[in-house]
Amino acid sequence: MHEFEWGFLIVNYLFLGGLSAGLFFVSALASWLQQREDSDYSAIARAGALLAPWPVALGSLLLIFDLGNWWRFYKLFLHFRWQSPMSIGSWLLVVFTGIAFANCWAWVPADVKRTLLARVKLPEAWAGFPVNARILAAIGFPMSIGVAIYTGVLLGAVQARPFWNTNLVAQMFLFSALSSGCAALLIALSLRRQQLDSIQLRFLYTIDVCLISLEFFIVLPYLIHGELSVEAVRQSLALVLGGPYTVAFWVFFLGIGLLLPLAIEVWELAPAVFSGGSLHHNRRLTVLTAALVVFGGYMLRYIFVYAGQSSSFH
Amino acid sequence: MKNEGKRYALAIDSRKCINCKACVVACRAENHVPLGHSRNWINEEHRGSWPKLFASFEPEQCHHCANPSCVRVCPTGASYQRADGIVMINEDECIGCRYCIVACPYGARFFREDTGVVEKCTLCAHRVDRGEAPACVETCPSKARIFGDLFDENGPLQQVLSTREHRVSKPQTGNSPQIYYLF
């Protein structure tokens, strides 16, 4: 038997799917918080909406090419099997990707829409669709949470793999996905010529600090309870507590992918929260921190996909 | 338990197994299993040093679980269970996602690179439907394998299971495996 049936394509897909879910999640939040069309939040909502559909679309392609018979992927949509997380997930992915693309189109400026439509010779009336981006955001919001959770459930539902078979994996993947999306927005908005203003930075940092903290508080009980669990679970945890994935887990995921960016973001936010001062506004540091968060999200998928498949009952 | 219908299963007397691997060869010939993969295999365990030695040989294959996790996770329904308990794969419906391989606690499934689908022991369903025993059972020279219908009170399987101590492998996964290992 091959030890790893699922490899890097699956790692990348789980990461990209989660990234899109996070982008949409933050964009939808910002879209509902914005007061006027030109408010501080609308830049976040727009950037999130424009970016959200692409990673998941790429990830879905990877998923299809990972199949033994990729041209049979349509069979996924001839069935709905509620007991199979993969079946539920494929339907969720399609619905979510559709909404994300519609939402993306809704945020494209009207004149750009008309130019694009004219170039591909499509009716100009399509520029008016969809009418209300906030409704799309509201429909897509639970879908984005669903996509982010399901990537964890896909692994967590496998009783044969003790490393995966806990409800904590789904939550860990959820918060990791959402924070990756939030961090990706920090990068995207920082790379623009126009500087991020304090309200935008504070919004993104606050969300990210909350999400990373939640993720950390799930990783902790995952380790503690695993150690207090049955023999098979303890043996599987040895993969990260003195096994082949120890460095990846402690240094690259937990260290520089989670706690270090959390510390930097808290340091950035602290003066604004506690003394009413302003943020540090260091563009390079923001990009670096956010890149670490995204990297941590990728490492989490890598460790779980590979370590999980190595774990088993003996 | 319903007394109608059939529930096929296997009992294995591993003390009779001599590790000759005739079952593996017979399966390969019967089911055209490609080289490099096997639908059945023999777990070997050796302990101690001469003259205090212990060796055990335990044949294994798909356990045709009563609650098979492979069937549950399959997104297309390609993995299914027949009414008589045999877990099968409809190769025309299999998309090759390999979720079932990851989900099987026994490592009973493998991915065929040439066809792009997953394959495993069928308990020789084609032979069973003709009233014959699976190839591995028929060929075993030391009669370590007992095939039969669990619902048949007077059948060979019930006779051995009602008189001999037995266990199943990894029951804690909740799959309710149906290969009975005799002590």
Tab-separated table of N, CA, C and O in Angstrom, chain B residues 16-123:
chain	number	residue	atom	x	y	z
B	16	LYS	N	-3.216	-22.495	11.348
B	16	LYS	CA	-3.018	-23.458	10.265
B	16	LYS	C	-2.248	-22.853	9.098
B	16	LYS	O	-1.808	-23.570	8.202
B	17	CYS	N	-2.134	-21.526	9.098
B	17	CYS	CA	-1.474	-20.875	7.968
B	17	CYS	C	0.020	-21.155	8.001
B	17	CYS	O	0.671	-20.998	9.036
B	18	ILE	N	0.546	-21.592	6.857
B	18	ILE	CA	1.978	-21.905	6.792
B	18	ILE	C	2.739	-20.878	5.954
B	18	ILE	O	3.893	-21.067	5.600
B	19	ASN	N	2.075	-19.787	5.608
B	19	ASN	CA	2.712	-18.689	4.871
B	19	ASN	C	3.207	-19.120	3.484
B	19	ASN	O	4.237	-18.664	3.015
B	20	CYS	N	2.454	-20.001	2.829
B	20	CYS	CA	2.881	-20.461	1.503
B	20	CYS	C	2.479	-19.470	0.411
B	20	CYS	O	2.988	-19.533	-0.705
B	21	LYS	N	1.514	-18.584	0.734
B	21	LYS	CA	1.057	-17.528	-0.173
B	21	LYS	C	0.336	-18.054	-1.409
B	21	LYS	O	0.209	-17.360	-2.412
B	22	ALA	N	-0.145	-19.287	-1.328
B	22	ALA	CA	-0.943	-19.816	-2.440
B	22	ALA	C	-2.216	-18.985	-2.634
B	22	ALA	O	-2.680	-18.793	-3.759
B	23	CYS	N	-2.761	-18.447	-1.523
B	23	CYS	CA	-3.982	-17.633	-1.610
B	23	CYS	C	-3.720	-16.357	-2.414
B	23	CYS	O	-4.571	-15.917	-3.198
B	24	VAL	N	-2.537	-15.784	-2.204
B	24	VAL	CA	-2.200	-14.548	-2.912
B	24	VAL	C	-2.062	-14.827	-4.416
B	24	VAL	O	-2.566	-14.067	-5.254
B	25	VAL	N	-1.418	-15.944	-4.729
B	25	VAL	CA	-1.226	-16.316	-6.130
B	25	VAL	C	-2.568	-16.661	-6.782
B	25	VAL	O	-2.867	-16.235	-7.900
B	26	ALA	N	-3.380	-17.424	-6.049
B	26	ALA	CA	-4.683	-17.823	-6.590
B	26	ALA	C	-5.548	-16.600	-6.872
B	26	ALA	O	-6.221	-16.515	-7.908
B	27	CYS	N	-5.500	-15.623	-5.962
B	27	CYS	CA	-6.282	-14.399	-6.145
B	27	CYS	C	-5.795	-13.629	-7.363
B	27	CYS	O	-6.593	-13.146	-8.167
B	28	ARG	N	-4.483	-13.563	-7.501
B	28	ARG	CA	-3.920	-12.841	-8.641
B	28	ARG	C	-4.372	-13.470	-9.958
B	28	ARG	O	-4.755	-12.787	-10.905
B	29	ALA	N	-4.351	-14.803	-9.991
B	29	ALA	CA	-4.740	-15.503	-11.210
B	29	ALA	C	-6.241	-15.369	-11.464
B	29	ALA	O	-6.672	-15.108	-12.591
B	30	GLU	N	-7.024	-15.513	-10.426
B	30	GLU	CA	-8.478	-15.493	-10.589
B	30	GLU	C	-8.975	-14.104	-10.996
B	30	GLU	O	-9.849	-13.963	-11.842
B	31	ASN	N	-8.383	-13.063	-10.371
B	31	ASN	CA	-8.926	-11.710	-10.549
B	31	ASN	C	-8.039	-10.798	-11.387
B	31	ASN	O	-8.308	-9.602	-11.488
B	32	HIS	N	-7.005	-11.365	-12.001
B	32	HIS	CA	-6.097	-10.590	-12.847
B	32	HIS	C	-5.572	-9.367	-12.113
B	32	HIS	O	-5.610	-8.246	-12.626
B	33	VAL	N	-5.106	-9.581	-10.891
B	33	VAL	CA	-4.559	-8.477	-10.092
B	33	VAL	C	-3.179	-8.115	-10.648
B	33	VAL	O	-2.341	-8.996	-10.838
B	34	PRO	N	-2.945	-6.839	-10.930
B	34	PRO	CA	-1.664	-6.462	-11.536
B	34	PRO	C	-0.495	-6.670	-10.569
B	34	PRO	O	-0.654	-6.549	-9.353
B	35	LEU	N	0.664	-6.955	-11.120
B	35	LEU	CA	1.859	-7.097	-10.300
B	35	LEU	C	2.127	-5.783	-9.570
B	35	LEU	O	1.862	-4.709	-10.093
B	36	GLY	N	2.654	-5.891	-8.374
B	36	GLY	CA	2.907	-4.683	-7.593
B	36	GLY	C	1.778	-4.375	-6.625
B	36	GLY	O	1.936	-3.568	-5.716
B	37	HIS	N	0.625	-4.989	-6.841
B	37	HIS	CA	-0.498	-4.826	-5.912
B	37	HIS	C	-1.029	-6.201	-5.531
B	37	HIS	O	-0.830	-7.165	-6.274
B	38	SER	N	-1.694	-6.262	-4.390
B	38	SER	CA	-2.326	-7.514	-3.993
B	38	SER	C	-3.656	-7.222	-3.321
B	38	SER	O	-3.777	-6.255	-2.583
B	39	ARG	N	-4.639	-8.080	-3.599
B	39	ARG	CA	-5.918	-7.920	-2.915
B	39	ARG	C	-5.904	-8.617	-1.562
B	39	ARG	O	-6.746	-8.351	-0.722
B	40	ASN	N	-4.975	-9.572	-1.409
B	40	ASN	CA	-4.830	-10.219	-0.097
B	40	ASN	C	-3.353	-10.383	0.204
B	40	ASN	O	-2.509	-10.331	-0.695
B	41	TRP	N	-3.051	-10.558	1.462
B	41	TRP	CA	-1.646	-10.643	1.876
B	41	TRP	C	-1.586	-11.376	3.215
B	41	TRP	O	-2.623	-11.667	3.822
B	42	ILE	N	-0.361	-11.676	3.664
B	42	ILE	CA	-0.202	-12.396	4.933
B	42	ILE	C	0.679	-11.568	5.859
B	42	ILE	O	1.810	-11.215	5.521
B	43	ASN	N	0.127	-11.223	7.018
B	43	ASN	CA	0.910	-10.482	8.017
B	43	ASN	C	1.785	-11.461	8.770
B	43	ASN	O	1.295	-12.447	9.312
B	44	GLU	N	3.079	-11.181	8.802
B	44	GLU	CA	4.001	-12.053	9.516
B	44	GLU	C	4.451	-11.385	10.790
B	44	GLU	O	4.685	-10.178	10.808
B	45	GLU	N	4.577	-12.177	11.827
B	45	GLU	CA	5.129	-11.639	13.071
B	45	GLU	C	6.113	-12.650	13.631
B	45	GLU	O	5.808	-13.840	13.731
B	46	HIS	N	7.286	-12.180	13.951
B	46	HIS	CA	8.302	-13.053	14.541
B	46	HIS	C	8.768	-12.443	15.854
B	46	HIS	O	8.980	-11.234	15.924
B	47	ARG	N	8.920	-13.276	16.855
B	47	ARG	CA	9.424	-12.785	18.151
B	47	ARG	C	10.439	-13.762	18.710
B	47	ARG	O	10.371	-14.961	18.451
B	48	GLY	N	11.343	-13.220	19.525
B	48	GLY	CA	12.272	-14.066	20.251
B	48	GLY	C	13.436	-14.529	19.409
B	48	GLY	O	13.588	-14.146	18.245
B	49	SER	N	14.309	-15.341	20.029
B	49	SER	CA	15.446	-15.881	19.313
B	49	SER	C	15.565	-17.366	19.676
B	49	SER	O	15.041	-17.819	20.696
B	50	TRP	N	16.257	-18.094	18.837
B	50	TRP	CA	16.344	-19.541	19.018
B	50	TRP	C	16.902	-19.888	20.387
B	50	TRP	O	17.847	-19.233	20.838
B	51	PRO	N	16.403	-20.818	21.149
B	51	PRO	CA	15.331	-21.739	20.767
B	51	PRO	C	13.936	-21.277	21.181
B	51	PRO	O	12.983	-21.997	20.967
B	52	LYS	N	13.855	-20.087	21.809
B	52	LYS	CA	12.525	-19.609	22.218
B	52	LYS	C	11.979	-18.721	21.119
B	52	LYS	O	12.218	-17.509	21.106
B	53	LEU	N	11.255	-19.316	20.216
B	53	LEU	CA	10.809	-18.609	19.023
B	53	LEU	C	9.296	-18.548	18.958
B	53	LEU	O	8.605	-19.449	19.431
B	54	PHE	N	8.828	-17.490	18.357
B	54	PHE	CA	7.395	-17.398	18.098
B	54	PHE	C	7.229	-16.820	16.699
B	54	PHE	O	7.913	-15.871	16.319
B	55	ALA	N	6.365	-17.414	15.929
B	55	ALA	CA	6.053	-16.862	14.609
B	55	ALA	C	4.561	-17.003	14.375
B	55	ALA	O	3.966	-18.018	14.762
B	56	SER	N	3.955	-15.973	13.814
B	56	SER	CA	2.542	-16.116	13.457
B	56	SER	C	2.316	-15.560	12.060
B	56	SER	O	2.974	-14.606	11.637
B	57	PHE	N	1.420	-16.221	11.353
B	57	PHE	CA	1.058	-15.788	10.003
B	57	PHE	C	-0.435	-15.538	9.990
B	57	PHE	O	-1.211	-16.421	10.349
B	58	GLU	N	-0.805	-14.336	9.592
B	58	GLU	CA	-2.219	-13.964	9.647
B	58	GLU	C	-2.656	-13.420	8.302
B	58	GLU	O	-2.340	-12.280	7.963
B	59	PRO	N	-3.348	-14.211	7.515
B	59	PRO	CA	-3.822	-13.720	6.212
B	59	PRO	C	-4.844	-12.596	6.397
B	59	PRO	O	-5.631	-12.611	7.343
B	60	GLU	N	-4.764	-11.634	5.500
B	60	GLU	CA	-5.712	-10.524	5.592
B	60	GLU	C	-6.135	-10.065	4.203
B	60	GLU	O	-5.393	-10.242	3.216
B	61	GLN	N	-7.295	-9.474	4.118
B	61	GLN	CA	-7.810	-8.882	2.880
B	61	GLN	C	-8.967	-7.983	3.296
B	61	GLN	O	-9.102	-7.696	4.481
B	62	CYS	N	-9.779	-7.545	2.362
B	62	CYS	CA	-10.939	-6.722	2.731
B	62	CYS	C	-11.785	-7.472	3.738
B	62	CYS	O	-12.066	-8.654	3.563
B	63	HIS	N	-12.178	-6.776	4.812
B	63	HIS	CA	-12.930	-7.426	5.876
B	63	HIS	C	-14.430	-7.434	5.604
B	63	HIS	O	-15.190	-7.927	6.419
B	64	HIS	N	-14.856	-6.869	4.503
B	64	HIS	CA	-16.276	-6.804	4.150
B	64	HIS	C	-17.114	-6.419	5.367
B	64	HIS	O	-18.070	-7.099	5.753
B	65	CYS	N	-16.708	-5.277	5.960
B	65	CYS	CA	-17.279	-4.780	7.211
B	65	CYS	C	-18.795	-4.628	7.120
B	65	CYS	O	-19.348	-4.321	6.068
B	66	ALA	N	-19.439	-4.823	8.270
B	66	ALA	CA	-20.889	-4.598	8.318
B	66	ALA	C	-21.185	-3.100	8.250
B	66	ALA	O	-22.266	-2.692	7.827
B	67	ASN	N	-20.227	-2.281	8.683
B	67	ASN	CA	-20.405	-0.828	8.673
B	67	ASN	C	-19.194	-0.219	7.979
B	67	ASN	O	-18.359	0.421	8.607
B	68	PRO	N	-19.082	-0.411	6.672
B	68	PRO	CA	-17.830	-0.078	5.977
B	68	PRO	C	-17.627	1.427	5.793
B	68	PRO	O	-18.466	2.116	5.208
B	69	SER	N	-16.495	1.946	6.303
B	69	SER	CA	-16.255	3.396	6.193
B	69	SER	C	-15.959	3.794	4.744
B	69	SER	O	-16.226	4.922	4.343
B	70	CYS	N	-15.438	2.857	3.935
B	70	CYS	CA	-15.162	3.169	2.531
B	70	CYS	C	-16.448	3.497	1.781
B	70	CYS	O	-16.491	4.418	0.969
B	71	VAL	N	-17.503	2.739	2.082
B	71	VAL	CA	-18.785	2.962	1.407
B	71	VAL	C	-19.381	4.305	1.851
B	71	VAL	O	-19.920	5.060	1.048
B	72	ARG	N	-19.200	4.598	3.148
B	72	ARG	CA	-19.763	5.856	3.669
B	72	ARG	C	-19.106	7.076	3.024
B	72	ARG	O	-19.797	8.035	2.671
B	73	VAL	N	-17.792	7.059	2.867
B	73	VAL	CA	-17.130	8.274	2.382
B	73	VAL	C	-17.173	8.415	0.858
B	73	VAL	O	-16.929	9.502	0.331
B	74	CYS	N	-17.494	7.359	0.124
B	74	CYS	CA	-17.463	7.426	-1.342
B	74	CYS	C	-18.435	8.489	-1.858
B	74	CYS	O	-19.622	8.442	-1.549
B	75	PRO	N	-17.935	9.468	-2.623
B	75	PRO	CA	-18.806	10.570	-3.057
B	75	PRO	C	-19.750	10.204	-4.205
B	75	PRO	O	-20.714	10.922	-4.439
B	76	THR	N	-19.462	9.123	-4.931
B	76	THR	CA	-20.313	8.802	-6.079
B	76	THR	C	-21.147	7.542	-5.882
B	76	THR	O	-21.959	7.215	-6.736
B	77	GLY	N	-20.922	6.832	-4.790
B	77	GLY	CA	-21.638	5.577	-4.608
B	77	GLY	C	-21.006	4.429	-5.377
B	77	GLY	O	-21.605	3.364	-5.509
B	78	ALA	N	-19.787	4.635	-5.895
B	78	ALA	CA	-19.096	3.555	-6.606
B	78	ALA	C	-18.788	2.402	-5.660
B	78	ALA	O	-18.889	1.241	-6.036
B	79	SER	N	-18.412	2.728	-4.417
B	79	SER	CA	-18.237	1.699	-3.398
B	79	SER	C	-19.600	1.418	-2.801
B	79	SER	O	-20.285	2.332	-2.357
B	80	TYR	N	-19.994	0.162	-2.818
B	80	TYR	CA	-21.308	-0.176	-2.280
B	80	TYR	C	-21.255	-1.555	-1.632
B	80	TYR	O	-20.287	-2.290	-1.806
B	81	GLN	N	-22.312	-1.858	-0.900
B	81	GLN	CA	-22.371	-3.145	-0.231
B	81	GLN	C	-23.567	-3.917	-0.737
B	81	GLN	O	-24.686	-3.394	-0.766
B	82	ARG	N	-23.326	-5.151	-1.135
B	82	ARG	CA	-24.440	-5.986	-1.587
B	82	ARG	C	-25.264	-6.449	-0.391
B	82	ARG	O	-24.796	-6.410	0.744
B	83	ALA	N	-26.479	-6.910	-0.660
B	83	ALA	CA	-27.354	-7.357	0.420
B	83	ALA	C	-26.726	-8.522	1.187
B	83	ALA	O	-26.995	-8.708	2.376
B	84	ASP	N	-25.856	-9.279	0.517
B	84	ASP	CA	-25.235	-10.413	1.211
B	84	ASP	C	-23.952	-10.011	1.931
B	84	ASP	O	-23.207	-10.872	2.389
B	85	GLY	N	-23.696	-8.703	2.047
B	85	GLY	CA	-22.578	-8.219	2.859
B	85	GLY	C	-21.300	-7.948	2.099
B	85	GLY	O	-20.392	-7.319	2.634
B	86	ILE	N	-21.186	-8.421	0.864
B	86	ILE	CA	-19.942	-8.229	0.123
B	86	ILE	C	-19.805	-6.759	-0.278
B	86	ILE	O	-20.723	-6.177	-0.851
B	87	VAL	N	-18.658	-6.166	0.063
B	87	VAL	CA	-18.398	-4.773	-0.309
B	87	VAL	C	-17.741	-4.757	-1.687
B	87	VAL	O	-16.741	-5.439	-1.918
B	88	MET	N	-18.333	-4.009	-2.608
B	88	MET	CA	-17.893	-4.020	-4.004
B	88	MET	C	-17.551	-2.616	-4.485
B	88	MET	O	-17.929	-1.626	-3.874
B	89	ILE	N	-16.866	-2.550	-5.611
B	89	ILE	CA	-16.601	-1.264	-6.271
B	89	ILE	C	-17.143	-1.344	-7.692
B	89	ILE	O	-16.797	-2.254	-8.442
B	90	ASN	N	-17.994	-0.405	-8.038
B	90	ASN	CA	-18.455	-0.290	-9.411
B	90	ASN	C	-17.413	0.547	-10.163
B	90	ASN	O	-17.362	1.765	-10.017
B	91	GLU	N	-16.579	-0.126	-10.946
B	91	GLU	CA	-15.432	0.567	-11.553
B	91	GLU	C	-15.864	1.656	-12.533
B	91	GLU	O	-15.106	2.586	-12.800
B	92	ASP	N	-17.070	1.543	-13.070
B	92	ASP	CA	-17.533	2.567	-14.015
B	92	ASP	C	-17.905	3.862	-13.296
B	92	ASP	O	-17.934	4.925	-13.898
B	93	GLU	N	-18.229	3.748	-12.004
B	93	GLU	CA	-18.631	4.940	-11.251
B	93	GLU	C	-17.462	5.547	-10.475
B	93	GLU	O	-17.559	6.667	-9.983
B	94	CYS	N	-16.364	4.798	-10.345
B	94	CYS	CA	-15.231	5.266	-9.532
B	94	CYS	C	-14.487	6.378	-10.267
B	94	CYS	O	-14.085	6.215	-11.417
B	95	ILE	N	-14.302	7.515	-9.583
B	95	ILE	CA	-13.598	8.630	-10.215
B	95	ILE	C	-12.125	8.653	-9.819
B	95	ILE	O	-11.363	9.477	-10.312
B	96	GLY	N	-11.730	7.772	-8.906
B	96	GLY	CA	-10.316	7.710	-8.512
B	96	GLY	C	-9.906	8.778	-7.515
B	96	GLY	O	-8.760	9.211	-7.524
B	97	CYS	N	-10.818	9.174	-6.620
B	97	CYS	CA	-10.453	10.221	-5.638
B	97	CYS	C	-9.634	9.638	-4.487
B	97	CYS	O	-8.971	10.367	-3.776
B	98	ARG	N	-9.751	8.327	-4.276
B	98	ARG	CA	-8.947	7.591	-3.295
B	98	ARG	C	-9.309	7.907	-1.835
B	98	ARG	O	-8.569	7.591	-0.923
B	99	TYR	N	-10.476	8.535	-1.632
B	99	TYR	CA	-10.943	8.807	-0.274
B	99	TYR	C	-11.147	7.487	0.470
B	99	TYR	O	-10.829	7.370	1.649
B	100	CYS	N	-11.659	6.466	-0.251
B	100	CYS	CA	-11.921	5.170	0.393
B	100	CYS	C	-10.633	4.519	0.873
B	100	CYS	O	-10.611	3.849	1.903
B	101	ILE	N	-9.542	4.709	0.103
B	101	ILE	CA	-8.264	4.100	0.505
B	101	ILE	C	-7.804	4.726	1.811
B	101	ILE	O	-7.349	4.045	2.729
B	102	VAL	N	-7.951	6.065	1.877
B	102	VAL	CA	-7.555	6.780	3.091
B	102	VAL	C	-8.443	6.364	4.265
B	102	VAL	O	-7.991	6.287	5.405
B	103	ALA	N	-9.721	6.063	3.967
B	103	ALA	CA	-10.678	5.786	5.035
B	103	ALA	C	-10.655	4.343	5.515
B	103	ALA	O	-11.230	4.034	6.552
B	104	CYS	N	-10.013	3.441	4.774
B	104	CYS	CA	-10.020	2.017	5.171
B	104	CYS	C	-8.989	1.770	6.263
B	104	CYS	O	-7.803	2.036	6.077
B	105	PRO	N	-9.420	1.261	7.441
B	105	PRO	CA	-8.464	1.033	8.530
B	105	PRO	C	-7.521	-0.127	8.253
B	105	PRO	O	-6.534	-0.312	8.957
B	106	TYR	N	-7.834	-0.942	7.244
B	106	TYR	CA	-7.075	-2.178	7.020
B	106	TYR	C	-6.118	-2.089	5.836
B	106	TYR	O	-5.417	-3.051	5.542
B	107	GLY	N	-6.111	-1.000	5.127
B	107	GLY	CA	-5.248	-0.894	3.949
B	107	GLY	C	-5.620	-1.915	2.890
B	107	GLY	O	-4.764	-2.425	2.181
B	108	ALA	N	-6.917	-2.209	2.794
B	108	ALA	CA	-7.352	-3.301	1.913
B	108	ALA	C	-7.517	-2.856	0.465
B	108	ALA	O	-7.719	-3.688	-0.406
B	109	ARG	N	-7.469	-1.547	0.234
B	109	ARG	CA	-7.724	-1.047	-1.122
B	109	ARG	C	-6.463	-0.493	-1.746
B	109	ARG	O	-5.591	0.000	-1.051
B	110	PHE	N	-6.389	-0.528	-3.056
B	110	PHE	CA	-5.259	0.091	-3.733
B	110	PHE	C	-5.732	0.774	-5.006
B	110	PHE	O	-6.806	0.490	-5.534
B	111	PHE	N	-4.901	1.709	-5.440
B	111	PHE	CA	-5.212	2.503	-6.630
B	111	PHE	C	-4.475	1.905	-7.811
B	111	PHE	O	-3.262	1.678	-7.745
B	112	ARG	N	-5.188	1.628	-8.878
B	112	ARG	CA	-4.558	1.089	-10.084
B	112	ARG	C	-4.208	2.223	-11.014
B	112	ARG	O	-5.095	2.887	-11.552
B	113	GLU	N	-2.915	2.430	-11.217
B	113	GLU	CA	-2.472	3.550	-12.049
B	113	GLU	C	-2.961	3.383	-13.485
B	113	GLU	O	-3.304	4.354	-14.155
B	114	ASP	N	-3.018	2.122	-13.980
B	114	ASP	CA	-3.369	1.929	-15.393
B	114	ASP	C	-4.834	2.224	-15.677
B	114	ASP	O	-5.159	2.761	-16.733
B	115	THR	N	-5.718	1.895	-14.736
B	115	THR	CA	-7.135	2.140	-15.001
B	115	THR	C	-7.647	3.401	-14.305
B	115	THR	O	-8.734	3.889	-14.630
B	116	GLY	N	-6.877	3.907	-13.344
B	116	GLY	CA	-7.294	5.116	-12.633
B	116	GLY	C	-8.417	4.886	-11.646
B	116	GLY	O	-9.063	5.837	-11.207
B	117	VAL	N	-8.676	3.637	-11.305
B	117	VAL	CA	-9.729	3.368	-10.325
B	117	VAL	C	-9.171	2.541	-9.173
B	117	VAL	O	-8.069	2.020	-9.232
B	118	VAL	N	-9.993	2.424	-8.127
B	118	VAL	CA	-9.589	1.709	-6.921
B	118	VAL	C	-10.072	0.266	-7.014
B	118	VAL	O	-11.115	-0.015	-7.611
B	119	GLU	N	-9.287	-0.634	-6.451
B	119	GLU	CA	-9.603	-2.049	-6.544
B	119	GLU	C	-9.407	-2.721	-5.195
B	119	GLU	O	-8.617	-2.241	-4.370
B	120	LYS	N	-10.073	-3.810	-4.983
B	120	LYS	CA	-9.892	-4.579	-3.729
B	120	LYS	C	-10.558	-5.935	-3.862
B	120	LYS	O	-11.176	-6.232	-4.888
B	121	CYS	N	-10.426	-6.723	-2.786
B	121	CYS	CA	-11.048	-8.051	-2.736
B	121	CYS	C	-12.564	-7.956	-2.897
B	121	CYS	O	-13.213	-7.119	-2.286
B	122	THR	N	-13.119	-8.838	-3.746
B	122	THR	CA	-14.572	-8.882	-3.932
B	122	THR	C	-15.154	-10.127	-3.279
B	122	THR	O	-16.303	-10.457	-3.514
B	123	LEU	N	-14.345	-10.822	-2.500
B	123	LEU	CA	-14.709	-12.128	-1.954
B	123	LEU	C	-15.088	-13.059	-3.102
B	123	LEU	O	-15.902	-13.955	-2.954
